[in-house]
Amino acid sequence: MTWTLRKHLAVSLGVATLLATEVTTVVAQPAYPSLVEQLRRDTEAIHALGVSGVQARVIAPDGRQSVATSGSADVNTGRPVPSGGYFRMASTSKTLVATVVLQLEAEGRLSLDDTVDHWLPAVVQGNGNDGSLITLRQLLQHTSGIHDDLPGYTTPEEYYQQRHDVYSPEQLVARAMAHAPDFPPGEGWAYSNTGYVLLGMIIQKATGHPAHQKIEDRILRPLGLDQTRWMGTSPTLPRPHAQAYQLFGPGSRVDVTDQIPVDYDNLSWVTTTRDENRFLRALLDGRLLPGRQLAKMKQTVPVSADVQKLWPGGRYGLGLVERPLNCGGT
């Protein structure tokens, strides 16, 4: 007997968050306890890589859920990882932004073939950058060529000095415009957070409301995702949560939980594995987008050779990463 297994995992890994994924494949039907045991082993394997604390959730085809944790939420106290703890969505929030853009396209309020200049005249210019040649589709798919230059921390001292710095979207775009493009629009692939900064600005221009408000109105409230929140310029997380750590070198582990995300407009979202799974199930089940827009979202291009080392066989759609599985399927 075979069945279609939809396995949803969202893993909080200290300062990093693995993208919540939906895996669809056909397998021999296992007993539910074996799924739970496999989740526990996988969680422990991630912890064994050196990750301080791990939380993972699996939803079986019949709707039953199980959560596994490993490691500790605080390396100083040994506090256990909370099974329903909050964590920063980080770049998983790009899927929220992309969903709103595609909803607006379905309503005829914008087109993926619109140029950046159409919505934001004279914002992308200088040093070879030309917003009249870049489309919204290319921003969504990281094929715009816009160079990324978001501030970051390279030392503990920089973290303590800069962790509460606030940048406007315009300031972040201006940093990118100080560089030449990585390649002509549509002729390469390079991950660009700045592209999604621009998409947030375009959502506001098209709707008259900030992107985070449209995400709340169009996605969170209809789905009842009350554990997903936009924190704005707040440097804290709701409780309970695990501490976030960053390694700045051998033996230099720093607690970086207290910080304002540089791109706070797009990256200040916090969530739980419960909510992230609910969001992705709704999206991929076609409850948030018409079939035509969902199909566009899932049309992928290969990521660059250097990123292939991190995502072997990886491809990128419109706010979605596609990865092949060694057991078949994606």
Coordinates of C-alpha atoms in Angstrom, one line a residue, residues 149-287:
D149 CA 25.0 45.3 0.8
L150 CA 23.0 44.9 4.0
P151 CA 24.9 45.8 7.2
G152 CA 26.0 42.9 9.3
Y153 CA 28.2 41.9 12.2
T154 CA 31.7 40.4 11.7
T155 CA 32.9 40.7 15.3
P156 CA 31.2 40.6 18.7
E157 CA 32.2 44.3 19.1
E158 CA 30.2 45.2 16.0
Y159 CA 27.2 43.3 17.2
Y160 CA 27.1 45.1 20.6
Q161 CA 27.7 48.5 18.9
Q162 CA 25.2 48.0 16.0
R163 CA 22.5 45.6 17.2
H164 CA 19.9 48.3 17.7
D165 CA 20.7 50.4 14.6
V166 CA 17.6 51.1 12.5
Y167 CA 17.7 51.5 8.7
S168 CA 14.9 52.7 6.5
P169 CA 14.2 50.8 3.2
E170 CA 15.4 53.8 1.3
Q171 CA 18.8 53.6 3.1
L172 CA 19.2 49.9 2.4
V173 CA 18.4 50.4 -1.3
A174 CA 20.9 53.3 -1.4
R175 CA 23.6 51.0 -0.1
A176 CA 23.0 48.6 -2.9
M177 CA 23.1 51.4 -5.5
A178 CA 26.6 52.2 -4.4
H179 CA 27.7 49.0 -6.2
A180 CA 27.5 47.9 -9.8
P181 CA 25.0 45.1 -10.6
D182 CA 26.2 41.6 -10.2
F183 CA 25.0 40.8 -13.7
P184 CA 22.5 42.3 -16.3
P185 CA 18.8 41.7 -15.3
G186 CA 17.7 38.2 -16.1
E187 CA 21.2 36.9 -17.0
G188 CA 22.2 35.2 -13.7
W189 CA 21.1 34.4 -10.2
A190 CA 22.2 35.9 -6.9
Y191 CA 20.3 36.1 -3.6
S192 CA 19.3 39.7 -3.0
N193 CA 17.6 40.8 0.2
T194 CA 17.6 44.3 -1.4
G195 CA 15.2 43.0 -4.1
Y196 CA 12.7 42.1 -1.4
V197 CA 13.2 45.5 0.3
L198 CA 12.1 47.0 -3.1
L199 CA 9.1 44.6 -3.2
G200 CA 7.9 45.7 0.2
M201 CA 8.1 49.3 -1.0
I202 CA 6.1 48.4 -4.1
I203 CA 3.4 46.7 -2.1
Q204 CA 3.0 49.9 -0.1
K205 CA 2.9 52.0 -3.3
A206 CA 0.3 49.7 -4.9
T207 CA -2.0 49.4 -1.8
G208 CA -1.3 52.5 0.2
H209 CA -0.4 50.3 3.2
P210 CA 2.8 48.9 4.6
A211 CA 3.7 45.3 3.5
H212 CA 3.4 44.0 7.0
Q213 CA -0.1 45.2 7.3
K214 CA -1.1 43.6 4.0
I215 CA 0.5 40.3 5.1
E216 CA -1.6 40.5 8.3
D217 CA -4.8 41.3 6.4
R218 CA -4.4 38.9 3.6
I219 CA -2.6 35.9 5.1
L220 CA -2.4 35.8 8.9
R221 CA -5.9 36.9 9.9
P222 CA -7.7 34.7 7.3
L223 CA -5.7 31.6 8.4
G224 CA -5.9 32.4 12.1
L225 CA -2.1 32.5 12.5
D226 CA -2.1 34.3 15.8
Q227 CA 1.4 33.1 16.7
T228 CA 3.0 35.0 13.8
R229 CA 3.8 38.6 14.6
W230 CA 5.6 41.6 13.0
M231 CA 7.8 43.0 15.7
G232 CA 8.9 46.2 13.9
T233 CA 11.9 47.7 15.6
S234 CA 11.5 45.7 18.9
P235 CA 14.7 43.8 19.6
T236 CA 13.0 41.1 21.7
L237 CA 11.0 37.9 21.0
P238 CA 7.8 36.8 22.6
R239 CA 8.1 34.1 25.3
P240 CA 8.8 31.3 25.2
H241 CA 11.8 31.2 22.9
A242 CA 15.3 29.7 22.7
Q243 CA 18.3 32.0 22.8
A244 CA 20.0 32.7 19.4
Y245 CA 23.8 32.3 19.1
Q246 CA 26.3 33.3 16.5
L247 CA 29.8 32.0 16.1
F248 CA 32.3 34.8 15.2
G249 CA 35.2 32.4 15.2
P250 CA 36.5 29.4 17.2
G251 CA 35.4 29.7 20.8
S252 CA 33.6 33.0 20.1
R253 CA 30.0 32.2 20.6
V254 CA 27.8 35.2 21.4
D255 CA 24.2 35.4 22.4
V256 CA 22.6 37.6 19.7
T257 CA 19.0 37.2 20.7
D258 CA 18.7 40.9 21.4
Q259 CA 18.8 42.7 18.1
I260 CA 16.8 44.6 15.5
P261 CA 16.8 42.9 12.1
V262 CA 18.6 45.2 9.6
D263 CA 15.7 44.9 7.2
Y264 CA 13.1 45.3 9.9
D265 CA 10.3 45.9 7.4
N266 CA 10.6 42.4 6.0
L267 CA 12.6 40.4 8.6
S268 CA 11.0 41.4 11.9
W269 CA 8.5 38.5 11.7
V270 CA 8.5 35.9 14.5
T271 CA 6.5 32.7 14.3
T272 CA 6.2 29.1 15.6
T273 CA 6.5 25.8 13.8
R274 CA 2.7 25.4 14.2
D275 CA 2.0 28.6 12.3
E276 CA 4.7 28.2 9.7
N277 CA 3.4 24.8 8.8
R278 CA -0.2 26.1 8.6
F279 CA 0.9 28.9 6.3
L280 CA 2.8 26.6 3.9
R281 CA 0.0 24.0 3.9
A282 CA -2.5 26.7 3.0
L283 CA -0.2 28.2 0.3
L284 CA 0.7 24.9 -1.4
D285 CA -2.9 23.6 -1.1
G286 CA -4.1 26.6 -3.2
R287 CA -6.0 28.4 -0.4

